[in-house]
PDB file of N, CA and C in Angstrom:
ATOM      1  N   MET A   1     -18.011  -0.595  23.683  1.00  0.00           N
ATOM      2  CA  MET A   1     -16.887   0.285  23.477  1.00  0.00           C
ATOM      3  C   MET A   1     -16.165  -0.108  22.184  1.00  0.00           C
ATOM      4  N   ILE A   2     -15.936   0.859  21.318  1.00  0.00           N
ATOM      5  CA  ILE A   2     -15.241   0.622  20.057  1.00  0.00           C
ATOM      6  C   ILE A   2     -13.757   0.882  20.272  1.00  0.00           C
ATOM      7  N   LYS A   3     -12.949  -0.103  19.923  1.00  0.00           N
ATOM      8  CA  LYS A   3     -11.509   0.030  20.064  1.00  0.00           C
ATOM      9  C   LYS A   3     -10.893   0.044  18.680  1.00  0.00           C
ATOM     10  N   THR A   4      -9.970   0.953  18.473  1.00  0.00           N
ATOM     11  CA  THR A   4      -9.286   1.000  17.187  1.00  0.00           C
ATOM     12  C   THR A   4      -7.932   0.314  17.320  1.00  0.00           C
ATOM     13  N   PHE A   5      -7.490  -0.269  16.210  1.00  0.00           N
ATOM     14  CA  PHE A   5      -6.214  -0.974  16.191  1.00  0.00           C
ATOM     15  C   PHE A   5      -5.318  -0.337  15.144  1.00  0.00           C
ATOM     16  N   THR A   6      -4.057  -0.206  15.481  1.00  0.00           N
ATOM     17  CA  THR A   6      -3.088   0.378  14.550  1.00  0.00           C
ATOM     18  C   THR A   6      -2.689  -0.657  13.495  1.00  0.00           C
ATOM     19  N   HIS A   7      -2.077  -0.163  12.458  1.00  0.00           N
ATOM     20  CA  HIS A   7      -1.550  -1.034  11.401  1.00  0.00           C
ATOM     21  C   HIS A   7      -0.535  -2.015  12.001  1.00  0.00           C
ATOM     22  N   GLU A   8       0.271  -1.518  12.920  1.00  0.00           N
ATOM     23  CA  GLU A   8       1.282  -2.365  13.556  1.00  0.00           C
ATOM     24  C   GLU A   8       0.637  -3.498  14.351  1.00  0.00           C
ATOM     25  N   THR A   9      -0.477  -3.201  15.020  1.00  0.00           N
ATOM     26  CA  THR A   9      -1.171  -4.240  15.773  1.00  0.00           C
ATOM     27  C   THR A   9      -1.709  -5.310  14.836  1.00  0.00           C
ATOM     28  N   LEU A  10      -2.255  -4.885  13.689  1.00  0.00           N
ATOM     29  CA  LEU A  10      -2.751  -5.860  12.722  1.00  0.00           C
ATOM     30  C   LEU A  10      -1.602  -6.720  12.172  1.00  0.00           C
ATOM     31  N   LEU A  11      -0.462  -6.102  11.925  1.00  0.00           N
ATOM     32  CA  LEU A  11       0.699  -6.876  11.466  1.00  0.00           C
ATOM     33  C   LEU A  11       1.120  -7.891  12.515  1.00  0.00           C
ATOM     34  N   GLN A  12       1.132  -7.475  13.762  1.00  0.00           N
ATOM     35  CA  GLN A  12       1.475  -8.413  14.831  1.00  0.00           C
ATOM     36  C   GLN A  12       0.451  -9.543  14.904  1.00  0.00           C
ATOM     37  N   TYR A  13      -0.795  -9.224  14.666  1.00  0.00           N
ATOM     38  CA  TYR A  13      -1.832 -10.262  14.661  1.00  0.00           C
ATOM     39  C   TYR A  13      -1.582 -11.257  13.529  1.00  0.00           C
ATOM     40  N   VAL A  14      -1.302 -10.749  12.344  1.00  0.00           N
ATOM     41  CA  VAL A  14      -1.080 -11.601  11.174  1.00  0.00           C
ATOM     42  C   VAL A  14       0.097 -12.545  11.411  1.00  0.00           C
ATOM     43  N   TYR A  15       1.132 -12.048  12.088  1.00  0.00           N
ATOM     44  CA  TYR A  15       2.325 -12.864  12.341  1.00  0.00           C
ATOM     45  C   TYR A  15       2.289 -13.566  13.705  1.00  0.00           C
ATOM     46  N   ASN A  16       1.113 -13.607  14.329  1.00  0.00           N
ATOM     47  CA  ASN A  16       0.934 -14.287  15.624  1.00  0.00           C
ATOM     48  C   ASN A  16       1.921 -13.801  16.685  1.00  0.00           C
ATOM     49  N   GLU A  17       2.078 -12.484  16.774  1.00  0.00           N
ATOM     50  CA  GLU A  17       3.027 -11.915  17.726  1.00  0.00           C
ATOM     51  C   GLU A  17       2.347 -11.170  18.872  1.00  0.00           C
ATOM     52  N   LEU A  18       1.035 -11.269  18.961  1.00  0.00           N
ATOM     53  CA  LEU A  18       0.306 -10.572  20.021  1.00  0.00           C
ATOM     54  C   LEU A  18       0.128 -11.474  21.236  1.00  0.00           C
ATOM     55  N   PRO A  19       0.079 -10.863  22.416  1.00  0.00           N
ATOM     56  CA  PRO A  19      -0.297 -11.646  23.591  1.00  0.00           C
ATOM     57  C   PRO A  19      -1.717 -12.203  23.395  1.00  0.00           C
ATOM     58  N   ALA A  20      -2.012 -13.317  24.033  1.00  0.00           N
ATOM     59  CA  ALA A  20      -3.289 -14.012  23.830  1.00  0.00           C
ATOM     60  C   ALA A  20      -4.489 -13.099  24.061  1.00  0.00           C
ATOM     61  N   GLU A  21      -4.438 -12.276  25.098  1.00  0.00           N
ATOM     62  CA  GLU A  21      -5.569 -11.395  25.409  1.00  0.00           C
ATOM     63  C   GLU A  21      -5.817 -10.389  24.293  1.00  0.00           C
ATOM     64  N   GLN A  22      -4.754  -9.800  23.784  1.00  0.00           N
ATOM     65  CA  GLN A  22      -4.885  -8.815  22.709  1.00  0.00           C
ATOM     66  C   GLN A  22      -5.300  -9.495  21.407  1.00  0.00           C
ATOM     67  N   GLN A  23      -4.853 -10.711  21.180  1.00  0.00           N
ATOM     68  CA  GLN A  23      -5.255 -11.457  19.994  1.00  0.00           C
ATOM     69  C   GLN A  23      -6.761 -11.689  19.999  1.00  0.00           C
ATOM     70  N   VAL A  24      -7.313 -12.024  21.139  1.00  0.00           N
ATOM     71  CA  VAL A  24      -8.760 -12.226  21.259  1.00  0.00           C
ATOM     72  C   VAL A  24      -9.504 -10.933  20.971  1.00  0.00           C
ATOM     73  N   GLU A  25      -8.981  -9.809  21.464  1.00  0.00           N
ATOM     74  CA  GLU A  25      -9.609  -8.510  21.200  1.00  0.00           C
ATOM     75  C   GLU A  25      -9.655  -8.213  19.708  1.00  0.00           C
ATOM     76  N   VAL A  26      -8.546  -8.468  19.016  1.00  0.00           N
ATOM     77  CA  VAL A  26      -8.500  -8.216  17.577  1.00  0.00           C
ATOM     78  C   VAL A  26      -9.496  -9.129  16.860  1.00  0.00           C
ATOM     79  N   GLU A  27      -9.538 -10.399  17.231  1.00  0.00           N
ATOM     80  CA  GLU A  27     -10.457 -11.334  16.580  1.00  0.00           C
ATOM     81  C   GLU A  27     -11.909 -10.932  16.781  1.00  0.00           C
ATOM     82  N   GLN A  28     -12.251 -10.458  17.963  1.00  0.00           N
ATOM     83  CA  GLN A  28     -13.622  -9.988  18.203  1.00  0.00           C
ATOM     84  C   GLN A  28     -13.925  -8.755  17.361  1.00  0.00           C
ATOM     85  N   ALA A  29     -12.955  -7.870  17.241  1.00  0.00           N
ATOM     86  CA  ALA A  29     -13.147  -6.669  16.428  1.00  0.00           C
ATOM     87  C   ALA A  29     -13.296  -7.032  14.955  1.00  0.00           C
ATOM     88  N   LEU A  30     -12.556  -8.038  14.491  1.00  0.00           N
ATOM     89  CA  LEU A  30     -12.655  -8.456  13.089  1.00  0.00           C
ATOM     90  C   LEU A  30     -14.049  -8.949  12.745  1.00  0.00           C
ATOM     91  N   VAL A  31     -14.705  -9.574  13.701  1.00  0.00           N
ATOM     92  CA  VAL A  31     -16.059 -10.095  13.472  1.00  0.00           C
ATOM     93  C   VAL A  31     -17.057  -8.959  13.287  1.00  0.00           C
ATOM     94  N   HIS A  32     -16.828  -7.851  13.985  1.00  0.00           N
ATOM     95  CA  HIS A  32     -17.805  -6.760  13.997  1.00  0.00           C
ATOM     96  C   HIS A  32     -17.440  -5.568  13.113  1.00  0.00           C
ATOM     97  N   ASP A  33     -16.248  -5.544  12.557  1.00  0.00           N
ATOM     98  CA  ASP A  33     -15.798  -4.396  11.765  1.00  0.00           C
ATOM     99  C   ASP A  33     -15.322  -4.872  10.394  1.00  0.00           C
ATOM    100  N   ALA A  34     -16.162  -4.661   9.389  1.00  0.00           N
ATOM    101  CA  ALA A  34     -15.860  -5.129   8.036  1.00  0.00           C
ATOM    102  C   ALA A  34     -14.614  -4.444   7.459  1.00  0.00           C
ATOM    103  N   ASP A  35     -14.432  -3.161   7.762  1.00  0.00           N
ATOM    104  CA  ASP A  35     -13.255  -2.444   7.260  1.00  0.00           C
ATOM    105  C   ASP A  35     -11.975  -3.024   7.856  1.00  0.00           C
ATOM    106  N   LEU A  36     -12.008  -3.271   9.139  1.00  0.00           N
ATOM    107  CA  LEU A  36     -10.852  -3.866   9.802  1.00  0.00           C
ATOM    108  C   LEU A  36     -10.574  -5.266   9.250  1.00  0.00           C
ATOM    109  N   ALA A  37     -11.617  -6.031   9.030  1.00  0.00           N
ATOM    110  CA  ALA A  37     -11.465  -7.378   8.471  1.00  0.00           C
ATOM    111  C   ALA A  37     -10.867  -7.318   7.068  1.00  0.00           C
ATOM    112  N   ALA A  38     -11.284  -6.336   6.274  1.00  0.00           N
ATOM    113  CA  ALA A  38     -10.746  -6.186   4.914  1.00  0.00           C
ATOM    114  C   ALA A  38      -9.267  -5.815   4.966  1.00  0.00           C
ATOM    115  N   ARG A  39      -8.906  -4.917   5.879  1.00  0.00           N
ATOM    116  CA  ARG A  39      -7.496  -4.539   6.021  1.00  0.00           C
ATOM    117  C   ARG A  39      -6.657  -5.730   6.466  1.00  0.00           C
ATOM    118  N   CYS A  40      -7.194  -6.520   7.364  1.00  0.00           N
ATOM    119  CA  CYS A  40      -6.486  -7.707   7.836  1.00  0.00           C
ATOM    120  C   CYS A  40      -6.349  -8.730   6.703  1.00  0.00           C
ATOM    121  N   ALA A  41      -7.396  -8.883   5.906  1.00  0.00           N
ATOM    122  CA  ALA A  41      -7.338  -9.811   4.769  1.00  0.00           C
ATOM    123  C   ALA A  41      -6.261  -9.376   3.777  1.00  0.00           C
ATOM    124  N   ASP A  42      -6.150  -8.075   3.554  1.00  0.00           N
ATOM    125  CA  ASP A  42      -5.095  -7.565   2.664  1.00  0.00           C
ATOM    126  C   ASP A  42      -3.707  -7.907   3.200  1.00  0.00           C
ATOM    127  N   LEU A  43      -3.534  -7.760   4.510  1.00  0.00           N
ATOM    128  CA  LEU A  43      -2.243  -8.087   5.114  1.00  0.00           C
ATOM    129  C   LEU A  43      -1.950  -9.580   5.023  1.00  0.00           C
ATOM    130  N   LEU A  44      -2.962 -10.403   5.217  1.00  0.00           N
ATOM    131  CA  LEU A  44      -2.776 -11.851   5.105  1.00  0.00           C
ATOM    132  C   LEU A  44      -2.394 -12.248   3.678  1.00  0.00           C
ATOM    133  N   LEU A  45      -3.022 -11.605   2.696  1.00  0.00           N
ATOM    134  CA  LEU A  45      -2.685 -11.872   1.301  1.00  0.00           C
ATOM    135  C   LEU A  45      -1.249 -11.435   1.001  1.00  0.00           C
ATOM    136  N   ALA A  46      -0.872 -10.264   1.490  1.00  0.00           N
ATOM    137  CA  ALA A  46       0.498  -9.783   1.281  1.00  0.00           C
ATOM    138  C   ALA A  46       1.500 -10.728   1.936  1.00  0.00           C
ATOM    139  N   GLN A  47       1.169 -11.209   3.137  1.00  0.00           N
ATOM    140  CA  GLN A  47       2.048 -12.160   3.819  1.00  0.00           C
ATOM    141  C   GLN A  47       2.216 -13.427   2.991  1.00  0.00           C
ATOM    142  N   ARG A  48       1.125 -13.935   2.459  1.00  0.00           N
ATOM    143  CA  ARG A  48       1.177 -15.158   1.656  1.00  0.00           C
ATOM    144  C   ARG A  48       2.030 -14.937   0.409  1.00  0.00           C
ATOM    145  N   CYS A  49       1.871 -13.791  -0.245  1.00  0.00           N
ATOM    146  CA  CYS A  49       2.657 -13.489  -1.449  1.00  0.00           C
ATOM    147  C   CYS A  49       4.143 -13.352  -1.117  1.00  0.00           C
ATOM    148  N   LEU A  50       4.444 -12.681  -0.015  1.00  0.00           N
ATOM    149  CA  LEU A  50       5.850 -12.507   0.371  1.00  0.00           C
ATOM    150  C   LEU A  50       6.487 -13.834   0.757  1.00  0.00           C
ATOM    151  N   ASP A  51       5.734 -14.680   1.438  1.00  0.00           N
ATOM    152  CA  ASP A  51       6.275 -15.982   1.829  1.00  0.00           C
ATOM    153  C   ASP A  51       6.560 -16.865   0.613  1.00  0.00           C
ATOM    154  N   ALA A  52       5.851 -16.627  -0.486  1.00  0.00           N
ATOM    155  CA  ALA A  52       6.029 -17.448  -1.688  1.00  0.00           C
ATOM    156  C   ALA A  52       7.220 -17.000  -2.538  1.00  0.00           C
ATOM    157  N   LEU A  53       7.788 -15.840  -2.229  1.00  0.00           N
ATOM    158  CA  LEU A  53       8.909 -15.345  -3.018  1.00  0.00           C
ATOM    159  C   LEU A  53      10.141 -16.218  -2.830  1.00  0.00           C
ATOM    160  N   GLN A  54      10.957 -16.255  -3.859  1.00  0.00           N
ATOM    161  CA  GLN A  54      12.200 -17.016  -3.807  1.00  0.00           C
ATOM    162  C   GLN A  54      13.144 -16.328  -2.817  1.00  0.00           C
ATOM    163  N   SER A  55      13.659 -17.076  -1.877  1.00  0.00           N
ATOM    164  CA  SER A  55      14.518 -16.471  -0.863  1.00  0.00           C
ATOM    165  C   SER A  55      15.992 -16.831  -1.037  1.00  0.00           C
ATOM    166  N   THR A  56      16.320 -17.494  -2.115  1.00  0.00           N
ATOM    167  CA  THR A  56      17.713 -17.822  -2.396  1.00  0.00           C
ATOM    168  C   THR A  56      18.095 -17.195  -3.729  1.00  0.00           C
ATOM    169  N   PRO A  57      19.375 -16.897  -3.903  1.00  0.00           N
ATOM    170  CA  PRO A  57      19.791 -16.311  -5.179  1.00  0.00           C
ATOM    171  C   PRO A  57      19.698 -17.339  -6.306  1.00  0.00           C
ATOM    172  N   SER A  58      19.583 -16.834  -7.508  1.00  0.00           N
ATOM    173  CA  SER A  58      19.541 -17.728  -8.664  1.00  0.00           C
ATOM    174  C   SER A  58      20.913 -18.384  -8.846  1.00  0.00           C
ATOM    175  N   ASP A  59      20.933 -19.474  -9.583  1.00  0.00           N
ATOM    176  CA  ASP A  59      22.209 -20.156  -9.868  1.00  0.00           C
ATOM    177  C   ASP A  59      23.167 -19.223 -10.596  1.00  0.00           C
ATOM    178  N   ARG A  60      22.632 -18.411 -11.486  1.00  0.00           N
ATOM    179  CA  ARG A  60      23.478 -17.479 -12.245  1.00  0.00           C
ATOM    180  C   ARG A  60      24.129 -16.454 -11.309  1.00  0.00           C
ATOM    181  N   ALA A  61      23.347 -15.918 -10.371  1.00  0.00           N
ATOM    182  CA  ALA A  61      23.901 -14.942  -9.433  1.00  0.00           C
ATOM    183  C   ALA A  61      24.990 -15.579  -8.577  1.00  0.00           C
ATOM    184  N   THR A  62      24.745 -16.783  -8.104  1.00  0.00           N
ATOM    185  CA  THR A  62      25.741 -17.491  -7.301  1.00  0.00           C
ATOM    186  C   THR A  62      27.017 -17.719  -8.100  1.00  0.00           C
ATOM    187  N   GLN A  63      26.869 -18.134  -9.348  1.00  0.00           N
ATOM    188  CA  GLN A  63      28.039 -18.379 -10.197  1.00  0.00           C
ATOM    189  C   GLN A  63      28.810 -17.091 -10.448  1.00  0.00           C
ATOM    190  N   ASN A  64      28.107 -15.993 -10.673  1.00  0.00           N
ATOM    191  CA  ASN A  64      28.773 -14.702 -10.874  1.00  0.00           C
ATOM    192  C   ASN A  64      29.589 -14.296  -9.649  1.00  0.00           C
ATOM    193  N   ILE A  65      29.033 -14.511  -8.472  1.00  0.00           N
ATOM    194  CA  ILE A  65      29.747 -14.177  -7.239  1.00  0.00           C
ATOM    195  C   ILE A  65      30.993 -15.055  -7.089  1.00  0.00           C
ATOM    196  N   LEU A  66      30.842 -16.340  -7.353  1.00  0.00           N
ATOM    197  CA  LEU A  66      31.995 -17.239  -7.256  1.00  0.00           C
ATOM    198  C   LEU A  66      33.078 -16.878  -8.261  1.00  0.00           C
ATOM    199  N   ASN A  67      32.677 -16.574  -9.492  1.00  0.00           N
ATOM    200  CA  ASN A  67      33.656 -16.174 -10.509  1.00  0.00           C
ATOM    201  C   ASN A  67      34.382 -14.904 -10.096  1.00  0.00           C
ATOM    202  N   TYR A  68      33.651 -13.951  -9.559  1.00  0.00           N
ATOM    203  CA  TYR A  68      34.257 -12.699  -9.110  1.00  0.00           C
ATOM    204  C   TYR A  68      35.241 -12.958  -7.974  1.00  0.00           C
ATOM    205  N   SER A  69      34.854 -13.813  -7.023  1.00  0.00           N
ATOM    206  CA  SER A  69      35.743 -14.074  -5.882  1.00  0.00           C
ATOM    207  C   SER A  69      37.013 -14.795  -6.321  1.00  0.00           C
ATOM    208  N   ARG A  70      36.947 -15.569  -7.388  1.00  0.00           N
ATOM    209  CA  ARG A  70      38.133 -16.275  -7.883  1.00  0.00           C
ATOM    210  C   ARG A  70      39.168 -15.323  -8.458  1.00  0.00           C
ATOM    211  N   THR A  71      38.758 -14.154  -8.890  1.00  0.00           N
ATOM    212  CA  THR A  71      39.707 -13.179  -9.422  1.00  0.00           C
ATOM    213  C   THR A  71      40.681 -12.724  -8.333  1.00  0.00           C
ATOM    214  N   PHE A  72      40.237 -12.730  -7.099  1.00  0.00           N
ATOM    215  CA  PHE A  72      41.120 -12.331  -5.996  1.00  0.00           C
ATOM    216  C   PHE A  72      42.124 -13.438  -5.672  1.00  0.00           C
ATOM    217  N   LEU A  73      41.739 -14.684  -5.869  1.00  0.00           N
ATOM    218  CA  LEU A  73      42.653 -15.791  -5.612  1.00  0.00           C
ATOM    219  C   LEU A  73      43.778 -15.835  -6.630  1.00  0.00           C
ATOM    220  N   ARG A  74      43.456 -15.509  -7.870  1.00  0.00           N
ATOM    221  CA  ARG A  74      44.467 -15.527  -8.935  1.00  0.00           C
ATOM    222  C   ARG A  74      45.457 -14.379  -8.807  1.00  0.00           C
ATOM    223  N   ALA A  75      44.981 -13.261  -8.312  1.00  0.00           N
ATOM    224  CA  ALA A  75      45.832 -12.080  -8.223  1.00  0.00           C
ATOM    225  C   ALA A  75      46.887 -12.213  -7.126  1.00  0.00           C
ATOM    226  N   SER A  76      46.702 -13.096  -6.183  1.00  0.00           N
ATOM    227  CA  SER A  76      47.647 -13.232  -5.052  1.00  0.00           C
ATOM    228  C   SER A  76      48.935 -13.876  -5.453  1.00  0.00           C
TER     229      SER A  76
END
């Protein structure tokens, strides 16, 4: 029996959010379906790229925010 998986299911698989039984089903399908495996590989690559992004503001942005907030202290 051929089972199809939605994009959302693949995302849940990539982020380890599937129940164990469904995770096994996806892994078995990945072995037998090259297209599904390629789509999953793309999602894994995107996940790796997103995880590598800087998640904190730059020093300049932080300084700009602090300088702006100080204008309210002076006006009081």
